[in-house]
CSV table of C-alpha atoms and ligand atoms in Angstrom, one decimal:
chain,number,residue,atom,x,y,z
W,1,UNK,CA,-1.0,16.4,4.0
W,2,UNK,CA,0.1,14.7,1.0
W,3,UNK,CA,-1.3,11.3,2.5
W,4,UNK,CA,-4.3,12.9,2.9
W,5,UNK,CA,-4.8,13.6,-1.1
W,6,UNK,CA,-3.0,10.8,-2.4
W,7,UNK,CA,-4.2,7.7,-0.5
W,8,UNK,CA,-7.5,7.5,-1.3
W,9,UNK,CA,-6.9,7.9,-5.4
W,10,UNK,CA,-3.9,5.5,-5.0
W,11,UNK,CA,-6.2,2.9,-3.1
W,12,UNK,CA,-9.1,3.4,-5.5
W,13,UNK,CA,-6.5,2.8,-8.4
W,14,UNK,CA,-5.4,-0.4,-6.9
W,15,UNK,CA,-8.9,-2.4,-6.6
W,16,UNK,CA,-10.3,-0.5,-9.7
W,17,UNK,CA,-7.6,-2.5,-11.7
W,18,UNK,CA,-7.5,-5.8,-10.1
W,19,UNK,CA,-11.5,-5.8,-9.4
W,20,UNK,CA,-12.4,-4.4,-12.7
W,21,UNK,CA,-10.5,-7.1,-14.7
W,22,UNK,CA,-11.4,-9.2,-17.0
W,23,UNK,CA,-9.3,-10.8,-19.6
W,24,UNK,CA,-8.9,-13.1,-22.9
W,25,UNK,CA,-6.7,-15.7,-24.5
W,26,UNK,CA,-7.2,-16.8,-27.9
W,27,UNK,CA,-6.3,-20.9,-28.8
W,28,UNK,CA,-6.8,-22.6,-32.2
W,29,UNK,CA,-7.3,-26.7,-33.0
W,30,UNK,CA,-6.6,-27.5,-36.8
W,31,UNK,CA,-7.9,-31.2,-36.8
W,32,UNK,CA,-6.1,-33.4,-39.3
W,33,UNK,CA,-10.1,-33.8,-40.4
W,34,UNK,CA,-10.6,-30.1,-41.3
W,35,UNK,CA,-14.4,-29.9,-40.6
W,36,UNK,CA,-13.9,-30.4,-37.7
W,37,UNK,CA,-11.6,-28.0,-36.7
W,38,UNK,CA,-12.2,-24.8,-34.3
W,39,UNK,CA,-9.2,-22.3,-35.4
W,40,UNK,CA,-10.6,-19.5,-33.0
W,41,UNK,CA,-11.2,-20.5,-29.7
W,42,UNK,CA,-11.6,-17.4,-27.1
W,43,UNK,CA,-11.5,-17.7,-22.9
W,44,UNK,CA,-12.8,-15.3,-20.8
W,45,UNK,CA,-12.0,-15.0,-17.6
W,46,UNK,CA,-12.2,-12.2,-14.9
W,47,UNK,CA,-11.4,-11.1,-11.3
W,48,UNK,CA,-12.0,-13.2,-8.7
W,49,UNK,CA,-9.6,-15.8,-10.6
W,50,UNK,CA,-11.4,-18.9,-9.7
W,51,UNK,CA,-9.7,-20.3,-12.8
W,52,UNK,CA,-11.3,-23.6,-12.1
W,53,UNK,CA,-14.8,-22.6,-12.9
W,54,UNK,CA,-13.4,-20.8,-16.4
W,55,UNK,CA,-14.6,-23.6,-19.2
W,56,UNK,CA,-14.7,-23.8,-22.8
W,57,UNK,CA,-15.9,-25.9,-25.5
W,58,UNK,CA,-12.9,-27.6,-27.7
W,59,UNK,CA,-13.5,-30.1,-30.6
W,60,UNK,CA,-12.0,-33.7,-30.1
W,61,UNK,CA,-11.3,-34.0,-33.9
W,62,UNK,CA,-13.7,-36.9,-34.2
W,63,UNK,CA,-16.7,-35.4,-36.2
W,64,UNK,CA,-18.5,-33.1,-34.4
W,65,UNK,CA,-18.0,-33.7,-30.9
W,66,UNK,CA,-16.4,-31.5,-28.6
W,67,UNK,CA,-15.4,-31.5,-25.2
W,68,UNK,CA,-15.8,-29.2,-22.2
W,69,UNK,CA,-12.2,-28.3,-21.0
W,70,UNK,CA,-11.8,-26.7,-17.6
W,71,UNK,CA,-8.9,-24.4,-16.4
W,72,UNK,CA,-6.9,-25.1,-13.7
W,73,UNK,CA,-6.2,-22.9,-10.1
W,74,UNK,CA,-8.6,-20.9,-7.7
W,75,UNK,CA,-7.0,-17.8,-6.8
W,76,UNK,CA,-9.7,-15.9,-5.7
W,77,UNK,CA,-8.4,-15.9,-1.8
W,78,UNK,CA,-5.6,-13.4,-3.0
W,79,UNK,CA,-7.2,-11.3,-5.1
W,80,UNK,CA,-9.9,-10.9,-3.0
W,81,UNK,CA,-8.0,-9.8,0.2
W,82,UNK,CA,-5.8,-7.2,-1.8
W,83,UNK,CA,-9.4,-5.9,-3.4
W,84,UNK,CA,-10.7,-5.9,0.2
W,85,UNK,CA,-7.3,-4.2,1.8
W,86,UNK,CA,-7.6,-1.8,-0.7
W,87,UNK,CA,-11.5,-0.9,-0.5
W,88,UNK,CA,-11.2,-0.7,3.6
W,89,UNK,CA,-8.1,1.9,3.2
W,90,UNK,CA,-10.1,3.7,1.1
W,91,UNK,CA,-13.0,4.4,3.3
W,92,UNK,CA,-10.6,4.8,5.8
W,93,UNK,CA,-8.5,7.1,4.5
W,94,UNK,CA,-11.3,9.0,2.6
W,95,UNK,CA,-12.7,9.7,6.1
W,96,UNK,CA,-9.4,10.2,7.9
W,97,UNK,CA,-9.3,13.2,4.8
W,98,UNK,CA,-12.8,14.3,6.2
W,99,UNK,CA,-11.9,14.7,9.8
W,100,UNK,CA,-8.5,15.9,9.5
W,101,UNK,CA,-10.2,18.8,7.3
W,102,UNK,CA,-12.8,19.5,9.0
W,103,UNK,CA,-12.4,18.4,12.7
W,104,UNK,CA,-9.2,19.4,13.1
W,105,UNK,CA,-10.0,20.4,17.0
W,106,UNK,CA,-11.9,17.1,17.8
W,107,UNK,CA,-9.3,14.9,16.4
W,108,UNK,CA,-6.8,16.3,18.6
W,109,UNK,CA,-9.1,15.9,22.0
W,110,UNK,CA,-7.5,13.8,24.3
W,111,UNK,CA,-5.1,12.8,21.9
W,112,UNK,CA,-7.0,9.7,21.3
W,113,UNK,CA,-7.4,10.8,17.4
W,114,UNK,CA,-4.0,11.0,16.6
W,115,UNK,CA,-3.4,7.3,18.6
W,116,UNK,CA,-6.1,5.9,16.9
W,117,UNK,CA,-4.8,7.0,13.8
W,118,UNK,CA,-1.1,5.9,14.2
W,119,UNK,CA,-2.3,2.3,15.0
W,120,UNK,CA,-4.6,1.8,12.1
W,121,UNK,CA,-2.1,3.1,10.3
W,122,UNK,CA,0.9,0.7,10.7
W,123,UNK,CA,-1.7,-2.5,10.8
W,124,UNK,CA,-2.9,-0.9,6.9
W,125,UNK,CA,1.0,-0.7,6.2
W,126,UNK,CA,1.5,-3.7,7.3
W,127,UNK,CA,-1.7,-5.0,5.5
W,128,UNK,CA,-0.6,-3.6,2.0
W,129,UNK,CA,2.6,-4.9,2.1
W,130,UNK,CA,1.3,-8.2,2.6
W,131,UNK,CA,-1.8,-8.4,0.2
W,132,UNK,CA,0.4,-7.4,-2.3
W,133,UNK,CA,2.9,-9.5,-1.8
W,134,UNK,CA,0.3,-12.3,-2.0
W,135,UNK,CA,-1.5,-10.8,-5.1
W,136,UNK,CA,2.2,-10.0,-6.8
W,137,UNK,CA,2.6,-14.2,-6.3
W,138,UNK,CA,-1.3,-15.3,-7.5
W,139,UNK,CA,-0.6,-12.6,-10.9
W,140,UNK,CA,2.5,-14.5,-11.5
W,141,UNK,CA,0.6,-18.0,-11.1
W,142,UNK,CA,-2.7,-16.6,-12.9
W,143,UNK,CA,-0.3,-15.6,-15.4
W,144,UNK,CA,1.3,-19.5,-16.0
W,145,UNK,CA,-2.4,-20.9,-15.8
W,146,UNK,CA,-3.6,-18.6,-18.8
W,147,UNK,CA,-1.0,-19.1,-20.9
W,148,UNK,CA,-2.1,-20.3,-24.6
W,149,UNK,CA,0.7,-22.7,-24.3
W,150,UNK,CA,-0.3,-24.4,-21.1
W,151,UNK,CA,-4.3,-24.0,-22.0
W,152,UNK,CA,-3.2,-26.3,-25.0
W,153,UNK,CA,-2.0,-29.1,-22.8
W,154,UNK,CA,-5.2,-29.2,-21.5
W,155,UNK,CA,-7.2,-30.1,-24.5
W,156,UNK,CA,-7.4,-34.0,-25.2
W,157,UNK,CA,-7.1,-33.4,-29.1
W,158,UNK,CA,-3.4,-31.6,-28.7
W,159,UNK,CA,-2.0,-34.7,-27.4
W,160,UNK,CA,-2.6,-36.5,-30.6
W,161,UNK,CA,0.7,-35.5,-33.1
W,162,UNK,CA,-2.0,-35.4,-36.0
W,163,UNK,CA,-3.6,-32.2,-34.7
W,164,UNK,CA,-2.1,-29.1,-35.0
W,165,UNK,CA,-3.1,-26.6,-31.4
W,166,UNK,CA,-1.6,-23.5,-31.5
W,167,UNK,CA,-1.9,-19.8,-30.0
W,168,UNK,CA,-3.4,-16.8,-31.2
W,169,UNK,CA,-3.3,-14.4,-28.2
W,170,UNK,CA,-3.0,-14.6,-24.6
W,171,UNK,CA,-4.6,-12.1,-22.2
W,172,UNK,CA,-3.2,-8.3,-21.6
W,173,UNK,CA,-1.6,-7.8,-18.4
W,174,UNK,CA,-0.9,-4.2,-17.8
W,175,UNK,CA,-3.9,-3.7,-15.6
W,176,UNK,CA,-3.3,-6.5,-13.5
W,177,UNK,CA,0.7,-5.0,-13.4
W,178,UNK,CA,-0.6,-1.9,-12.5
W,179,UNK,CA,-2.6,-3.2,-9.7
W,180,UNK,CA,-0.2,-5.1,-8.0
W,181,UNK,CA,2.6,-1.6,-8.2
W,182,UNK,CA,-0.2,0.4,-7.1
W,183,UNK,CA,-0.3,-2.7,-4.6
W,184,UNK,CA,3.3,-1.7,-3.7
W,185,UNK,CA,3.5,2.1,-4.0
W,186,UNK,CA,0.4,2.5,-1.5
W,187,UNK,CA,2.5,0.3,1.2
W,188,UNK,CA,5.3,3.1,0.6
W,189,UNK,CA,2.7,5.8,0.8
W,190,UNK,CA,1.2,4.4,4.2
W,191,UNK,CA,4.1,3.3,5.4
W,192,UNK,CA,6.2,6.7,5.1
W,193,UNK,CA,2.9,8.3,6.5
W,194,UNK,CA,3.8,6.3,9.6
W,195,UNK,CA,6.2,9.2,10.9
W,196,UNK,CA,3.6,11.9,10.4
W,197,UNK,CA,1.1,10.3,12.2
W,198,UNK,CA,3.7,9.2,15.1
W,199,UNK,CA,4.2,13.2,15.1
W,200,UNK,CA,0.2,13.9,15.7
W,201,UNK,CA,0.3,11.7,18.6
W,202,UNK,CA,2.5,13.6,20.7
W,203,UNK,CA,5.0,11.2,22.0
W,204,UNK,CA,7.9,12.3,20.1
W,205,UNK,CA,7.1,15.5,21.8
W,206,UNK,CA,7.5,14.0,25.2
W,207,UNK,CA,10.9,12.8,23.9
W,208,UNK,CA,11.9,16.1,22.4
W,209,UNK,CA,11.0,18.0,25.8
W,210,UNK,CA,13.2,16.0,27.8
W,211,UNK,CA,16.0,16.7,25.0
W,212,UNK,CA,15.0,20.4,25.8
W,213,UNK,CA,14.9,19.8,29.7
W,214,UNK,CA,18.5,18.8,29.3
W,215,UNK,CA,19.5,21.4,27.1
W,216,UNK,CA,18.0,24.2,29.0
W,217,UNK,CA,20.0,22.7,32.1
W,218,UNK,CA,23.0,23.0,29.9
W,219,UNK,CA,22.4,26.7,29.5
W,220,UNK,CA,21.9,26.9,33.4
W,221,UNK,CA,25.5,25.9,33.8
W,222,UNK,CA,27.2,28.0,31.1
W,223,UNK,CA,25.6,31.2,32.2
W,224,UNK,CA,27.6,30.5,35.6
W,225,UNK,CA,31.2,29.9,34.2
W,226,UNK,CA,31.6,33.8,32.8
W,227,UNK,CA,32.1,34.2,36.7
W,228,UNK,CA,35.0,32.0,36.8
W,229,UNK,CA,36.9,32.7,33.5
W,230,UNK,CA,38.4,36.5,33.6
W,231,UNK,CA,40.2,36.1,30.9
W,232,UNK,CA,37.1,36.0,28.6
W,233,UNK,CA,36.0,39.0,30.0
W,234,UNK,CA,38.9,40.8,28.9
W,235,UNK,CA,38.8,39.3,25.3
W,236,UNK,CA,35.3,39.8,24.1
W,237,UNK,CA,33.2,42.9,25.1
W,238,UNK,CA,30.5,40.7,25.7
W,239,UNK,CA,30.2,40.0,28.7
W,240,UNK,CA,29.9,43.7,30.8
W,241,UNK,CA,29.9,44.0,34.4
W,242,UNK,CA,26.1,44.4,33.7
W,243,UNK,CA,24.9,41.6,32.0
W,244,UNK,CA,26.5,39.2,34.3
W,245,UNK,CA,23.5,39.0,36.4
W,246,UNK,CA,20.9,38.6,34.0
W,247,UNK,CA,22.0,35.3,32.2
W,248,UNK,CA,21.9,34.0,35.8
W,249,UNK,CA,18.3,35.2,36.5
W,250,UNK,CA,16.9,34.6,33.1
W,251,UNK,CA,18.5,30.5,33.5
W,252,UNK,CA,16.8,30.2,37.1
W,253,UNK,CA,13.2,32.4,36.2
W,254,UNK,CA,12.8,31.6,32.4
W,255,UNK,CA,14.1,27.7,32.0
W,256,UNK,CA,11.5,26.3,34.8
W,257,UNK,CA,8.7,28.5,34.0
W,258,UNK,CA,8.8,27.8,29.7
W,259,UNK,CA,9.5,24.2,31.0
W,260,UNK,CA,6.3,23.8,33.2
W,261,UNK,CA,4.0,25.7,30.6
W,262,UNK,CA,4.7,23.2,27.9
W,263,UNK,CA,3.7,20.2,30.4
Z,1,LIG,C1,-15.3,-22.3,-32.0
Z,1,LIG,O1,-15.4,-22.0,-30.6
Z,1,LIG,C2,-16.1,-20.8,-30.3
Z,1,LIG,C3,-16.0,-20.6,-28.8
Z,1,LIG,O2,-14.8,-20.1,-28.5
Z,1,LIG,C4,-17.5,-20.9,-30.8
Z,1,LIG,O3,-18.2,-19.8,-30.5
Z,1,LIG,C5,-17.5,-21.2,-32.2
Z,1,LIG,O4,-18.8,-21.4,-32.7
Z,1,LIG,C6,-16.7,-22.4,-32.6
Z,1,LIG,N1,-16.6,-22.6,-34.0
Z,1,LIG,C7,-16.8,-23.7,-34.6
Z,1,LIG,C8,-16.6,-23.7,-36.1
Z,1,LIG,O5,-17.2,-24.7,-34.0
């Protein structure tokens, strides 16, 4: 039940913040020949990370011109399949919400609800754990290609001494962070809803009557040794000349019966 209000908010928080990003480092070129110089140079770039399409204009130091410096990476793949994983388990799990509310009775018709729902269940498990992993390891390399530091390397005019490059700001990461533990924490979520689903679909109950079949054929047994052991007769004033028979009836009429109506 607490899948049921949690997965869909955890899902949405988890595309919201990697599909909904878009961030901004800040690099500076102080030419040896002042004019010029460009000592604010912004970069904008936004989900889906195809870093390689991400340009900006940065003065060569001689006169006026400038050059048109690309960044370097394309990972769009990742993000893209975490934002998708995260989107589908969404509208999946916003419409398990619906029937499991509201037709309760029909998702437990021929069981087929419940089986359904266990299977999609561990293949969305499955799938979080490895989108995020994937989109943990393209954060981690978006991160290195963003950096003002490396951005610098990139421009022709930093690789002359004369010039002075330097940093201003790099991009803010805590949405992107948050995505990827949300990434994480809904793989926990769907993954530890595994054993309530496997509950639903009834075959721990087959497994659990046969523990009960055995049992109850346990109880047949010790119901019958009060006839052979007289001294515990004369101990406890539990067992009464009277109540001997019933123990005996109850195993042989009650056990089969309760048995057969659970099947
Ligand atoms: C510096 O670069 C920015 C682009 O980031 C541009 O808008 C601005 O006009 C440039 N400034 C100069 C002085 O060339």
């Amino acid at each position: 039940m607490c899948m049921v209000i949690f997965a869909p908010l955890f899902a949405i928080f988890a595309f919201a913040t990697c599909g909904g990003y878009s961030g901004q480092l800040r690099v500076s070129v102080d030419c040896m020949e002042k004019a010029s110089s460009n000592l604010s140079i912004g970069i904008d770039f936004a989900y889906p990370f195809r870093l390689y399409q991400v340009s900006f204009e940065a003065p060569v130091c001689e006169g006026i011109r400038r050059e048109r410096v690309f960044l370097i990476g394309d990972y769009s793949s990742s993000a893209e399949f975490f934002v998708t994983i995260a989107v589908f388990a969404f509208l999946y799990s916003l419409m398990a919400t619906i029937v499991y509310i509201f037709f309760q009775n029909k998702y437990r018709e021929n069981n087929r609800g419940p089986l359904i729902d266990f299977i999609v269940t561990v293949v969305f498990s499955f799938m979080w754990l490895v989108s995020s992993s994937a989109w943990a390891k393209a954060l981690s390399d978006v991160k290195l290609a963003t950096d003002p530091d490396e951005v610098q390397l990139l421009i022709s005019a930093c690789k002359t001494q004369t010039n002075k490059c330097g940093s201003l700001h790099g991009a803010r990461w805590s949405g992107l962070n948050t995505s990827v533990a949300f990434g994480f924490l809904n793989f926990v979520l769907w993954a530890g809803n595994i054993w309530f689903v496997f509950k639903e679909t009834g075959w721990h109950k087959g497994a659990a009557r046969l523990a009960g079949g055995a049992s109850e054929k346990q109880a047949g047994t010790f119901t019958q040794e009060p006839y052979n052991q007289g001294s515990f007769d004369q101990t406890g004033s539990y067992n009464t000349q009277g109540n001997l028979g019933q123990p005996s009836e109850y195993s042989q009429v009650g056990g089969p019966t309760s048995y057969s109506n659970q099947m």
